[in-house]
Structure formats: C-alpha cells, structure tokens
CSV table of C-alpha atoms and ligand atoms in Angstrom, one decimal:
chain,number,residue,atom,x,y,z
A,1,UNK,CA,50.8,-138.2,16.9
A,2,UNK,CA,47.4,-139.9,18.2
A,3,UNK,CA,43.9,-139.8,17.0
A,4,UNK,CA,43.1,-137.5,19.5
A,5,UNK,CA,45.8,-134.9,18.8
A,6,UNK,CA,44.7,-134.6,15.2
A,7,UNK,CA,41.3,-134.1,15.8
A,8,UNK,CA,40.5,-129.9,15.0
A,9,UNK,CA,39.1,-127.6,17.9
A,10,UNK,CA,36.1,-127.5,16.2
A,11,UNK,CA,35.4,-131.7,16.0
A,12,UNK,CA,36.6,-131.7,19.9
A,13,UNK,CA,34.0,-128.8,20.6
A,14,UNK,CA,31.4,-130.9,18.8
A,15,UNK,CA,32.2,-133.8,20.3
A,16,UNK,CA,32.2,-132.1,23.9
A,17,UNK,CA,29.6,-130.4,23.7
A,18,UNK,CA,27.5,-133.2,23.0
A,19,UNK,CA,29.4,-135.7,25.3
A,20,UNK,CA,28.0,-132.4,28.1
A,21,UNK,CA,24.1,-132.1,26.8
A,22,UNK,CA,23.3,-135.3,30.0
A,23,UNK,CA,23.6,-133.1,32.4
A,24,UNK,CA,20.4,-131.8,33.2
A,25,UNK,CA,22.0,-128.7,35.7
A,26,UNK,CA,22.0,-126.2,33.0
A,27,UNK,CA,19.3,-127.2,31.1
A,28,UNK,CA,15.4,-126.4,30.4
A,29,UNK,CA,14.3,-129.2,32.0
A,30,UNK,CA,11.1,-131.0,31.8
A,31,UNK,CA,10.9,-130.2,28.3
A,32,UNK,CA,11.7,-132.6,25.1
A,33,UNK,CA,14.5,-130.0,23.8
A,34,UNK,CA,17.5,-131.0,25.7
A,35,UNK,CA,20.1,-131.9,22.7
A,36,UNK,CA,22.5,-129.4,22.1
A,37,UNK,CA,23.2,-130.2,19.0
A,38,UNK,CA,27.1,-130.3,17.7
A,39,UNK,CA,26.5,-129.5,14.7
A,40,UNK,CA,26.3,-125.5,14.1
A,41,UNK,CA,30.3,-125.6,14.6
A,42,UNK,CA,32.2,-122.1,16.5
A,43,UNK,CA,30.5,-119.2,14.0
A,44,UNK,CA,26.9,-120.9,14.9
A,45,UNK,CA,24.7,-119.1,17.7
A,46,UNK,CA,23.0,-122.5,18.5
A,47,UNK,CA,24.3,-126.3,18.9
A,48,UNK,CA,27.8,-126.3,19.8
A,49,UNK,CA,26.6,-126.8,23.3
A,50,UNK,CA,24.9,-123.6,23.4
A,51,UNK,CA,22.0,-124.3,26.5
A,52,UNK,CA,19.8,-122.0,28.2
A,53,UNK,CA,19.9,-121.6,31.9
A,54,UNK,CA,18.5,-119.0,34.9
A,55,UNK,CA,20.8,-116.6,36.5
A,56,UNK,CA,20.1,-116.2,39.8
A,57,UNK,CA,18.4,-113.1,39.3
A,58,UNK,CA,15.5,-115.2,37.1
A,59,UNK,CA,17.0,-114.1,33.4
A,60,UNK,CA,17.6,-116.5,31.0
A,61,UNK,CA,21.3,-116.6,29.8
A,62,UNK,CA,22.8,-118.8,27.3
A,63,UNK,CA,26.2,-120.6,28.5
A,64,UNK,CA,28.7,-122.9,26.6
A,65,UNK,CA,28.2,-126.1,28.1
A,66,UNK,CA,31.1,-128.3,27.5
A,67,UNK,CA,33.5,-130.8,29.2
A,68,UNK,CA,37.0,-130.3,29.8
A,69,UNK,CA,37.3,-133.9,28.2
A,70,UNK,CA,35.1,-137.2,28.0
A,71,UNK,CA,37.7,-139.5,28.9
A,72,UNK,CA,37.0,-140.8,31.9
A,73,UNK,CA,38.6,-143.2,34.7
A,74,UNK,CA,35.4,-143.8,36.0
A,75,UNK,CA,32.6,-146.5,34.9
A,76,UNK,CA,29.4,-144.9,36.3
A,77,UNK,CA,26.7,-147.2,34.3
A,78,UNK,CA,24.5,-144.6,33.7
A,79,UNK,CA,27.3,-142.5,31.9
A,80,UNK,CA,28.2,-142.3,28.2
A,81,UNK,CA,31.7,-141.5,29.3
A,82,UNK,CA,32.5,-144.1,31.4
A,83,UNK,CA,35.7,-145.6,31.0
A,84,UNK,CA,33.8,-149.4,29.4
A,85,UNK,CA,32.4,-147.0,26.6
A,86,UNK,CA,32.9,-146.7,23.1
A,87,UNK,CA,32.7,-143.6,22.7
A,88,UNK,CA,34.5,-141.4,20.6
A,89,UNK,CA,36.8,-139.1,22.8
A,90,UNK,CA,38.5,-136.0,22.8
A,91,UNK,CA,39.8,-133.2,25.1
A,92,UNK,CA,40.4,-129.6,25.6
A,93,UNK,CA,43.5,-127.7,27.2
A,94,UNK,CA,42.3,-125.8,30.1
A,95,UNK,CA,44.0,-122.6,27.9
A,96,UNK,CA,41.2,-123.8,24.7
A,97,UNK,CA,38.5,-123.7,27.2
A,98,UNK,CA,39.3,-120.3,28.5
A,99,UNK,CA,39.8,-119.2,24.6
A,100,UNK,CA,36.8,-120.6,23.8
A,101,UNK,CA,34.7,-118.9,26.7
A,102,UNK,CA,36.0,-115.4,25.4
A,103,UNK,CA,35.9,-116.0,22.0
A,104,UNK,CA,31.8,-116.4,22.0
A,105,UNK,CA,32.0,-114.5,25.1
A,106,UNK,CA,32.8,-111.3,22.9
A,107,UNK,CA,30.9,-112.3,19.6
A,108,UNK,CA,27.7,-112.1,22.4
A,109,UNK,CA,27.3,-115.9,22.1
A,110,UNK,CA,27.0,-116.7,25.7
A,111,UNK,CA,26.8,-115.0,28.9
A,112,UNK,CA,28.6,-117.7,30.5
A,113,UNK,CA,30.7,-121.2,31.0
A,114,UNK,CA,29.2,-124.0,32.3
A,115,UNK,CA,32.2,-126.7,32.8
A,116,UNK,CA,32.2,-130.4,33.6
A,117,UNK,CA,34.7,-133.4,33.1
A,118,UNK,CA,35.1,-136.5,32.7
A,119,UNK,CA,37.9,-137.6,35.3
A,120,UNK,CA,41.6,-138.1,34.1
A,121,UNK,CA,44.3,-139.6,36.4
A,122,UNK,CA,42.7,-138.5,39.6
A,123,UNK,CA,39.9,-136.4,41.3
A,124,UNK,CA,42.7,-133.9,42.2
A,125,UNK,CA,44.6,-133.4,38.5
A,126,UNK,CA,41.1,-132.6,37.1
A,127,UNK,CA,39.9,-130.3,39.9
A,128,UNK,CA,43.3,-128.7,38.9
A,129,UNK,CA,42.6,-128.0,35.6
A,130,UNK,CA,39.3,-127.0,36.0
A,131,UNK,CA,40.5,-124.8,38.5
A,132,UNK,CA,42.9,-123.7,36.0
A,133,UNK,CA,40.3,-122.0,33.5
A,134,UNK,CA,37.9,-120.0,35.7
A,135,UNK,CA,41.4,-118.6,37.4
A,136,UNK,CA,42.5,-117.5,34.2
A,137,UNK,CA,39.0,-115.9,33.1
A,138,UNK,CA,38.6,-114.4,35.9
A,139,UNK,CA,42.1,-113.3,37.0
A,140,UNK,CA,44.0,-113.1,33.7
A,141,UNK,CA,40.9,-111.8,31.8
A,142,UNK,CA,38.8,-110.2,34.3
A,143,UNK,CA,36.2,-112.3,32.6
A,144,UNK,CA,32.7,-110.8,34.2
A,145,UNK,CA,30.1,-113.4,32.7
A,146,UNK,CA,28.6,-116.4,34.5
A,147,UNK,CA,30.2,-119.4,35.0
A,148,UNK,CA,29.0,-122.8,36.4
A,149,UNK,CA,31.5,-125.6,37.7
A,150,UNK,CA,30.9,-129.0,38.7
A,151,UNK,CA,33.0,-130.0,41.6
A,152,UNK,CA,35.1,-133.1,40.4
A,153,UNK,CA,33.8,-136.1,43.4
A,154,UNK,CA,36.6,-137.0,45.9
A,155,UNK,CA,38.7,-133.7,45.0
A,156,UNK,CA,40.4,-132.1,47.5
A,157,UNK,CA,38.9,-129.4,49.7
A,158,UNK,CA,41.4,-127.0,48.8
A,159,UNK,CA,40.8,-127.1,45.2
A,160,UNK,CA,36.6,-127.0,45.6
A,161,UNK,CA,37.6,-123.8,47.6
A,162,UNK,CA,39.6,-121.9,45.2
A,163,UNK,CA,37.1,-122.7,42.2
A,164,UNK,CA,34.3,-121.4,45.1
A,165,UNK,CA,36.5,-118.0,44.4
A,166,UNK,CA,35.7,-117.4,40.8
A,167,UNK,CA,32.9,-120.0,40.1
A,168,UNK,CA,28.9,-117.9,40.7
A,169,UNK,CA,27.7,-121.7,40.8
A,170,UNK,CA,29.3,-125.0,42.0
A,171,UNK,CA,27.8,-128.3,41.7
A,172,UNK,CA,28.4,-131.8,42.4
A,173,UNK,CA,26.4,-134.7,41.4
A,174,UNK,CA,25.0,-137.1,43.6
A,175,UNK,CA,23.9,-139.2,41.0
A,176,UNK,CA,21.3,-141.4,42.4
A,177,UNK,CA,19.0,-141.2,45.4
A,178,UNK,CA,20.2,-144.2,47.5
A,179,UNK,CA,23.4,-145.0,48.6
A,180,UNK,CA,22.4,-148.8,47.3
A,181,UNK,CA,22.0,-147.6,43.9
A,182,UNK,CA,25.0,-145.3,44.3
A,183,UNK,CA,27.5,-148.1,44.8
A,184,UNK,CA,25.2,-150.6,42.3
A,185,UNK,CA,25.6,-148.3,39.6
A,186,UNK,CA,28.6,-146.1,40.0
A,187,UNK,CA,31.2,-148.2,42.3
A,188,UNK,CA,33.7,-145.9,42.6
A,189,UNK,CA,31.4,-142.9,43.6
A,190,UNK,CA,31.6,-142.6,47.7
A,191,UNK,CA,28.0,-141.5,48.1
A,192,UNK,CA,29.6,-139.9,52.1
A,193,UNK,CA,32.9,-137.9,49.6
A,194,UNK,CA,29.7,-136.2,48.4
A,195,UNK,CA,27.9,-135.4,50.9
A,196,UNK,CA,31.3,-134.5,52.9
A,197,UNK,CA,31.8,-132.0,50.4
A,198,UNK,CA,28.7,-131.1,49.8
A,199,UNK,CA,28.7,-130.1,53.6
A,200,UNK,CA,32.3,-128.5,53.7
A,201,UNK,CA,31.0,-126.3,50.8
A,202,UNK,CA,27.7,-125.1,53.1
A,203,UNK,CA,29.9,-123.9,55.6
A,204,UNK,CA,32.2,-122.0,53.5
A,205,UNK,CA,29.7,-120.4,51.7
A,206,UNK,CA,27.7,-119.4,55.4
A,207,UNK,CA,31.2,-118.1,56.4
A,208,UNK,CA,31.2,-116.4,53.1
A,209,UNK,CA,27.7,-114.9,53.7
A,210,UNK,CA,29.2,-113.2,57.1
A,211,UNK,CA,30.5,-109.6,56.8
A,212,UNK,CA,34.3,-109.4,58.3
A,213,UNK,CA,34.0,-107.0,60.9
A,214,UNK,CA,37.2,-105.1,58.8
A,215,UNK,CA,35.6,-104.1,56.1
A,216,UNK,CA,31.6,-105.0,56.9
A,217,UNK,CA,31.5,-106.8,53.5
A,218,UNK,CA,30.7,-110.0,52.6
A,219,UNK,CA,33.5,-112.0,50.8
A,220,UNK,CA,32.6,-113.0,47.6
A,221,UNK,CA,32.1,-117.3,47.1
A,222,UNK,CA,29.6,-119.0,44.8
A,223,UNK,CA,27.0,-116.4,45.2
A,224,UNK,CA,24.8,-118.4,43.2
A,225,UNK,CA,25.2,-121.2,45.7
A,226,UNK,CA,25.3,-125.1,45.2
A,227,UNK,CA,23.2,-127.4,43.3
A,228,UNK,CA,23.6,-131.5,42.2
A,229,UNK,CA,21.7,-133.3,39.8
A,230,UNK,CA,19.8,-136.9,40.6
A,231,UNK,CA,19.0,-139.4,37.1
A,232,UNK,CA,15.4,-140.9,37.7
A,233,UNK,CA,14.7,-144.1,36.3
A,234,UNK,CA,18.1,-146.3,36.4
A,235,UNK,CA,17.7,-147.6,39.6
A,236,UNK,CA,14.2,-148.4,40.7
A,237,UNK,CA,14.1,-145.7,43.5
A,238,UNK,CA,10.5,-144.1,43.6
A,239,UNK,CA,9.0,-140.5,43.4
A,240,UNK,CA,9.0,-140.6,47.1
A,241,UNK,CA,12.2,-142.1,47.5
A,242,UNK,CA,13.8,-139.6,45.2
A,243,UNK,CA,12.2,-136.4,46.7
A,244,UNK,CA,12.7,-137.9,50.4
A,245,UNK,CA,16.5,-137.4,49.2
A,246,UNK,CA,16.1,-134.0,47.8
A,247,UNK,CA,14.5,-132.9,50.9
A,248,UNK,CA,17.5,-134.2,53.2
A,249,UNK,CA,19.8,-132.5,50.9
A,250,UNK,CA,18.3,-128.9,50.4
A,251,UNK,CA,17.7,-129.4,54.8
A,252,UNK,CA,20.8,-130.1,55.3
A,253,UNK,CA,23.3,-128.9,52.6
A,254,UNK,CA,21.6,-125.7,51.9
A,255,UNK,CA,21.1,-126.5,48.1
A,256,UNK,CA,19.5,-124.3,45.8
A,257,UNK,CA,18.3,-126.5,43.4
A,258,UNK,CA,18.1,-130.4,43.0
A,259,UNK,CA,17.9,-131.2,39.5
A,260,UNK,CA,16.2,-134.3,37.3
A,261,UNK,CA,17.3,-136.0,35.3
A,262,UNK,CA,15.1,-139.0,33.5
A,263,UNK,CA,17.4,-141.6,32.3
A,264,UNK,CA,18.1,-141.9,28.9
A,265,UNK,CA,19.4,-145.5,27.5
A,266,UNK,CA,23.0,-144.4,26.3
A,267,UNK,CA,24.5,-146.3,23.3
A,268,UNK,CA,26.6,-149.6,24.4
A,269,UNK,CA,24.6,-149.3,27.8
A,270,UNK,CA,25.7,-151.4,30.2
A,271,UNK,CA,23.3,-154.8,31.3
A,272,UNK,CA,22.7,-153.3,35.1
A,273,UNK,CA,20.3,-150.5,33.8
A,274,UNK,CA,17.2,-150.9,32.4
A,275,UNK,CA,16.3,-150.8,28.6
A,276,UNK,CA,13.7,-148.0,28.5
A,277,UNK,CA,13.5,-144.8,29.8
A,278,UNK,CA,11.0,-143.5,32.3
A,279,UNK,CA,8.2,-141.0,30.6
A,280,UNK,CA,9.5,-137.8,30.5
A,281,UNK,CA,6.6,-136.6,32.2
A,282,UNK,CA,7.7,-138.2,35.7
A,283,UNK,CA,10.6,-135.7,35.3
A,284,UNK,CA,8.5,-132.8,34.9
A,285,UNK,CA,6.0,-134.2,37.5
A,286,UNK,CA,8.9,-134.9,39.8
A,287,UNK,CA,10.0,-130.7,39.3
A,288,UNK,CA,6.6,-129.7,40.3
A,289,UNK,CA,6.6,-131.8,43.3
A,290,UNK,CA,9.9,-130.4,44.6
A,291,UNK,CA,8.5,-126.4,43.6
A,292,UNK,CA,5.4,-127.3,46.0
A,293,UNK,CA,8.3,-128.5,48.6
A,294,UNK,CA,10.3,-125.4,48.2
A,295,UNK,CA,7.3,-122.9,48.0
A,296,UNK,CA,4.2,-123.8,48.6
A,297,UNK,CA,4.2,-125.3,52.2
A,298,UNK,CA,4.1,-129.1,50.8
A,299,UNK,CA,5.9,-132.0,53.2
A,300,UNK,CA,7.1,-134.5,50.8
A,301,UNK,CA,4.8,-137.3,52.7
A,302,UNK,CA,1.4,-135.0,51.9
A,303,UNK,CA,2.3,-135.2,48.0
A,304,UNK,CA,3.5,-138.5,47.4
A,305,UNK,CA,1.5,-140.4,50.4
A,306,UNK,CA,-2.1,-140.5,47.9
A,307,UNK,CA,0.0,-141.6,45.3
A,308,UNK,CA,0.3,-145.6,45.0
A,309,UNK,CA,3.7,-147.0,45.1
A,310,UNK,CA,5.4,-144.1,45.8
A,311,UNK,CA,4.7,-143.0,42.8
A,312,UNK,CA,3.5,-139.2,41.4
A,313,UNK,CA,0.3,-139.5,39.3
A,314,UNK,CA,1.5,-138.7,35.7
A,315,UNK,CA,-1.9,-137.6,34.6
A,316,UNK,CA,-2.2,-134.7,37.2
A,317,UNK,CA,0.2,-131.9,38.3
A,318,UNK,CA,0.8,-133.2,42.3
A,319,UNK,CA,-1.0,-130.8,43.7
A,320,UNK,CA,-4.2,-131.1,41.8
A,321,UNK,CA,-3.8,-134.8,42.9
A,322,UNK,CA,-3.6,-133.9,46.3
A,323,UNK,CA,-6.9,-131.5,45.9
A,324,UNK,CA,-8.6,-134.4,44.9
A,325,UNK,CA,-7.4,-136.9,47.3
A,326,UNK,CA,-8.4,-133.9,50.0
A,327,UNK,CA,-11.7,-132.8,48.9
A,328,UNK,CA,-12.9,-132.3,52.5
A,329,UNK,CA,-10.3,-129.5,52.9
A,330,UNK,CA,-12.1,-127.6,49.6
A,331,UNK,CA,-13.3,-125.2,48.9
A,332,UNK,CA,-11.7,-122.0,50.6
A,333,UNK,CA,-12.9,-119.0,50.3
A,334,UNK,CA,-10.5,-116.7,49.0
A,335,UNK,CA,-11.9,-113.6,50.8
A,336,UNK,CA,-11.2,-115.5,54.5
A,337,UNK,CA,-8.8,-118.1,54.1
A,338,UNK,CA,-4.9,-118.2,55.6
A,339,UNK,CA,-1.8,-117.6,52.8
A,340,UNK,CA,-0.8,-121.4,53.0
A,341,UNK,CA,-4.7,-122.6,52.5
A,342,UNK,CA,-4.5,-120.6,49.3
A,343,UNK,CA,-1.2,-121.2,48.2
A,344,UNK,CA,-2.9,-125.1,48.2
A,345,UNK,CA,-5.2,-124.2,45.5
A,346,UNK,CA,-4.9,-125.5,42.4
A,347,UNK,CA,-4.7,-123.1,39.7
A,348,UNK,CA,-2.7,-120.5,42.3
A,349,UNK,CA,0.5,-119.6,42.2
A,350,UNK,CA,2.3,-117.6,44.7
A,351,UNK,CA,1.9,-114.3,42.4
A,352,UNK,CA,-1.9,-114.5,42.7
A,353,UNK,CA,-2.4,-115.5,46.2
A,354,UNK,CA,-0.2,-112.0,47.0
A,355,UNK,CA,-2.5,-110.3,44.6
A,356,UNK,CA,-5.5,-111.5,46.5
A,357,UNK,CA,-4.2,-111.4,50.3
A,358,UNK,CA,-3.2,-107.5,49.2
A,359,UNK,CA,-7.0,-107.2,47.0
A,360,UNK,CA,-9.0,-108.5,49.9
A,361,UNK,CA,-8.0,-105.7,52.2
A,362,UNK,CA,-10.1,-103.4,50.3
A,363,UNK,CA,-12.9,-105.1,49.0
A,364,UNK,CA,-14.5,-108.7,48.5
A,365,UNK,CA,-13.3,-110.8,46.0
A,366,UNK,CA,-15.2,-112.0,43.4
A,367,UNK,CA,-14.3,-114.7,41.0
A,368,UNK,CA,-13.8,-112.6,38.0
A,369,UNK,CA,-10.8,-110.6,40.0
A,370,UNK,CA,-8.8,-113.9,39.9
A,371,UNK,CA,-9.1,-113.8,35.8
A,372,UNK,CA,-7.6,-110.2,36.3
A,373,UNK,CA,-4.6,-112.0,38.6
A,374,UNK,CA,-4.0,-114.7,35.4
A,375,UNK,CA,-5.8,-117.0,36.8
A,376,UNK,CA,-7.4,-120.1,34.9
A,377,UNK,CA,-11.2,-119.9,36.5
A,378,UNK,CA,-12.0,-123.6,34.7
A,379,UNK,CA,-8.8,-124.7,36.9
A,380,UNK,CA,-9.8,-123.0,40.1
A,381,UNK,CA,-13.7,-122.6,40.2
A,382,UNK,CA,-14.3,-126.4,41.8
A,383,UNK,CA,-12.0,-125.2,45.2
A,384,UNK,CA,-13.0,-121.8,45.7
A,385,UNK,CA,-15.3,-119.8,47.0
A,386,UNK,CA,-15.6,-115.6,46.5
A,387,UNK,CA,-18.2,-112.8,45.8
A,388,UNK,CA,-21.3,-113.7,44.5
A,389,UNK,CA,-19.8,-117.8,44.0
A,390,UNK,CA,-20.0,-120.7,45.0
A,391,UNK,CA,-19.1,-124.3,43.2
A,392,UNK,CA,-22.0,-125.9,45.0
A,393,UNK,CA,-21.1,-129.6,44.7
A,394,UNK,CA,-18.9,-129.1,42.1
A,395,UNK,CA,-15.9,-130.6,44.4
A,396,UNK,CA,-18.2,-133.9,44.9
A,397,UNK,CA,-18.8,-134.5,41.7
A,398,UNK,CA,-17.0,-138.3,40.9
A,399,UNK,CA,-15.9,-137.0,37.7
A,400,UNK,CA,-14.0,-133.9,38.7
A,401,UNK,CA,-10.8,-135.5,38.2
A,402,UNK,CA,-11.8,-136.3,34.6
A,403,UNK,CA,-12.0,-133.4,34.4
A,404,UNK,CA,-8.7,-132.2,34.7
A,405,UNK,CA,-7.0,-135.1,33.0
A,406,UNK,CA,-5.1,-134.1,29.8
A,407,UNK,CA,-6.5,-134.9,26.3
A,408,UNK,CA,-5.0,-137.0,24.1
A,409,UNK,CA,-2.9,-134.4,22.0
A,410,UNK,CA,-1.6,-133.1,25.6
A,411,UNK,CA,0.0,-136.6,26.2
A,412,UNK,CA,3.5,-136.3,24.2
A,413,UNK,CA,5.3,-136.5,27.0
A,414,UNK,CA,4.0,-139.3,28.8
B,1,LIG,S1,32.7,-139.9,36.9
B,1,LIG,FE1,31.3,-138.6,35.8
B,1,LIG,S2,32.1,-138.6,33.7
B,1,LIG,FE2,33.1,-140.3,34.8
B,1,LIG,S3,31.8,-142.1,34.3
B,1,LIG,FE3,31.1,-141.2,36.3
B,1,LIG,S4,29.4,-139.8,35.7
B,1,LIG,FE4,30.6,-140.3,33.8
C-alpha cells in the first residue's frame, strides 16, 4: 500500500482543500481573508475548504471548495501543484467527492461544490471524473445545490458539454493575460485550447438560451454562465495590459466574470517568477476597474490611459483618478445631467443615480437628498452641483486629490 492510500479522508480533505484555496473564482476577493484553512476537519462549519461565493441571484452561499487531487502532470510555474513541486499530495475518488458534497450538503454546511483538479494522465481521464461526480449528484442524487466546475484545459468538447448539463457554473482558467507569459510560465497550456473552448462553450450556452420551438423552453446548461481567473503579478503584464485582456474576453466569450488573482510566492517556487508579490491592493484596484468596464460606461483606455505605466493608481479607486485627471468635465449638476455623466461621479453608484434620475422628475435635488440615497457628501460635494449648492472652486483646488488619499491606518493593503 502507498503513502497516499493510507492517508484518512479527513488528511486528504485538509490537504485538498488547502491545495484549492489559490483559486481566486470562488472566493471574496480583494480582501486579506482568502485561506481556507484545513484545519477545522469534516464536523467543522469553517476551514476544510469552506469559501464564500455569490449565486447568481446576488446571495452569498458557502461551497466546499476542493480538488479532485493535487497531483498534477502539469508544471505551470505559478502553481503549487505542478508536477516539479514538493508538495505533499493526495486524492479523492470521484464517489468521496460526491459523499462528501452530500454529507455537508445535508448537515447545512454548504449550499454547494466548487470542484477543481490537478491533471492526472490526460486532459480527457480528468474531465472524466470530474464529469463523473456532478453526474452522480445530480442524477443519482437529485442533488439541487450549487455547483461550480472548472473545465479541465485541452479536454474534449464532449466532456465540457455533459458537465455544461449539471454544472450552474463552468470555468476555465486562462492563467495569464498574454500569450508570451502563457507559454513562459505554463508551457504546456495552449493559450488558443482555451480560448477554443472558451468559444465552443459561448455557443452552446446561446443555443442553450434559445427556446425549442417543441416545447417553447429553454434547455437548461450552465445557467450561471462561464467565468476564468487571470494571476496578476507573475509575469510583468500591466493594469492595462491585464484589463485589455479581460475586455477581449467578456466581448468576445460572453464571460460573466474575469477574476484576480495577485500572485502569491508559493513554497519551492520556481526561479522564472518573481520573489514578492504585488500589493494586494492592485488586486482590488484592478476589480474596481473592471466593475467601471462592466457598469459604469468606462472604455478600458479612459481608466488606465492617466495612469503612468499602465499602471492603476493604488492610492485612489480608478474612477476617482480619472475625476481628477478630468476636472474640466466636473462638476455636473445632478438635477440636468445624462445617466452616464452621473454614473461618472465619484461617490455614485448605480443605485443612487436611479434614485436621483427617478427623484428629479418631481422636484429639484438638493444635496442633502443624496445623504438620503447613501451617499458620502465629503466624497461627492467637489463634482456636483444641486439645490441650493455649488462647490465653487472646490474642483480646482491643487489639493483635492489629498484629499481623498487614504490615511495611514487605511493602507494595510497596499
Ligand atoms: S494544470 Fe492546473 S493544477 Fe496543473 S500545474 Fe497547471 S495550474 Fe497547476
């Protein structure tokens, strides 16, 4: 018998669950807590890769976030579990996975599975297995909570298919944002596989979307759509760089979220990556950047073309930085001014410009009705105008971006 066979269900689970806490697509990102911890063992309600993630109807639902198994065939630099490592491994039976997932599934541990691998033998065998579990949860089991698969790169299109049947989210990684870094750092990654699949699974999920003219209903397949996670900081690429990628791949894959993940030196690291890790706040800055893409009318040129290098000012949210490098386009008057001029004002979100395009229809605004909408009046008073205000030269003022900047105690994360 091996090392691996005798090791308990519980020392895999901790040791797979941890081996799954550097992937950032089921995580809170942009904040420090991103261990799972593997030490709370199978009666704990946290660690044992316990994480937090959004459904797509905005709740937060805890999953069990493990791998199928960390060994690996692989040798992605960036990875703890590529095959050069010395890391301890183990692995589950897809049958263990699918006990585990019911047995915390029905002590009201988790409201879902999110599932990863390392790769054993090929692309195809793993898909298999993975394939394997959420077939039996949901078939066998009639399992009904959430489940998140990452598509094993260079499987088949068959296999991503049938895990498209029972999986509410599929992702697949594309690791870095340039092809360069790609091959650099993770040789046996085909940056094109990716993207092939990336765009087989767009189409299948639009064909999906398309009610059979049989039975007017729409066929059910990842209804939570696709996402993939990019690792900032191994390979040099910029801010600009990296969101330049993640707006090719929402355009043209249909993504619904692009994850980020700041690189973390891994034990026994290999000598292509760097030693330190970027600041966690480029992370967070980098997830604000790509909400002001998504919703708030920003082209990826207008936030990161003020910065220098490329490069998103860590002090400021981007679009207070970009406020400040347009000062000529401040302040609007919130009484007159179009949805998108609003939605470009820092200190709005998209709640309170809808409460003020729907307030204004009946009265004036003044500046003590955006406190009532939630509204930080310190953060907003320098670009607005309203009722009975006016910031004068506040927006002038040479110091208005000290302003803003964050005080000492604020600066953890940098
Ligand atoms: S294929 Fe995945 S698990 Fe394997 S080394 Fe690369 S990133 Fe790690």
């Amino acid at each position: 018998m091996n090392k691996m066979m005798k090791k308990t269900l519980k020392e895999r689970l901790a040791i797979l669950s941890d081996a799954a806490k550097y992937d950032a697509s089921c995580a809170s990102s942009g904040t420090t807590k991103r261990d799972s911890g593997a030490s709370g063992g199978l009666g704990s309600t946290e660690g044992s890769g316990i994480c937090h993630a959004y459904a797509p109807d905005g709740r937060c639902i805890s999953l069990l976030k493990i791998l199928l198994t960390n060994f690996c065939i692989y040798d992605c630099a960036f990875c703890i579990n590529r095959s050069s490592s010395n890391v301890e491994r183990a692995r589950f039976t897809p049958e263990e996975v699918v006990w585990l997932t019911l047995e915390f599934y029905r002590r009201n541990y988790i409201e879902g599975l999110f599932l990863s691998s390392g790769i054993i033998r090929s692309s195809d065998h793993t898909m298999e297995e993975m394939v394997r579990v959420v077939r039996e949860l949901r078939v066998t089991h009639n399992f009904r909570g959430y489940i998140h698969l990452k598509s094993i790169p260079e499987a088949s299109a068959k296999l991503i298919e049938e895990a498209g049947l029972y999986a509410d989210r599929l992702s697949l990684n594309i690791e870095l944002p340039t092809d360069s870094g790609i091959t650099r750092l993770a040789p046996e990654k085909k940056p094109s596989g990716i993207r092939r699949s990336m765009g087989d699974l767009r189409l299948k999920i639009e064909e999906a979307g398309e009610p059979t003219l049989q039975t007017k209903r729409r066929k059910r397949f990842v209804p939570a759509g696709q996402s993939t996670q990019m690792i900032v900081g191994a390979d040099g690429a910029s801010d600009a760089t990296i969101l330049g990628t993640s707006a090719r791949l929402y355009g043209s894959y249909g993504l619904r979220r692009v994850y980020y993940s700041a690189f973390s030196p891994i034990p026994d690291s290999s000598k292509n990556l760097p030693l330190i890790k970027p600041p966690l706040m480029r992370e967070h800055r980098l997830y604000q950047a790509d909400w002001l893409y998504r919703f708030y009318g920003f082209g990826i040129d207008e936030i990161t073309a003020t910065q220098e290098g490329g490069m998103l000012d860590l002090d400021l949210d981007p679009k207070l930085a970009w406020a400040l490098g347009h000062r000529e386009q401040f302040p609007v008057d919130i009484n007159r001014a179009a949805k998108e001029m609003l939605l470009r004002v820092p200190g709005l979100g998209t709640k309170a410009v809808k409460g003020i395009l729907s307030g204004r229809r009946f009265r004036r605004l003044r500046i003590e009705d955006l406190a009532r909408l939630g509204v930080s009046i310190k953060k907003v008073q320098a670009f607005v105008t309203a009722e009975g205000w006016t910031p004068k030269r506040l927006i002038e003022r040479p110091d208005l971006r000290a302003m803003f900047e964050p005080k000492p105690e604020q600066l953890q994360l940098l």
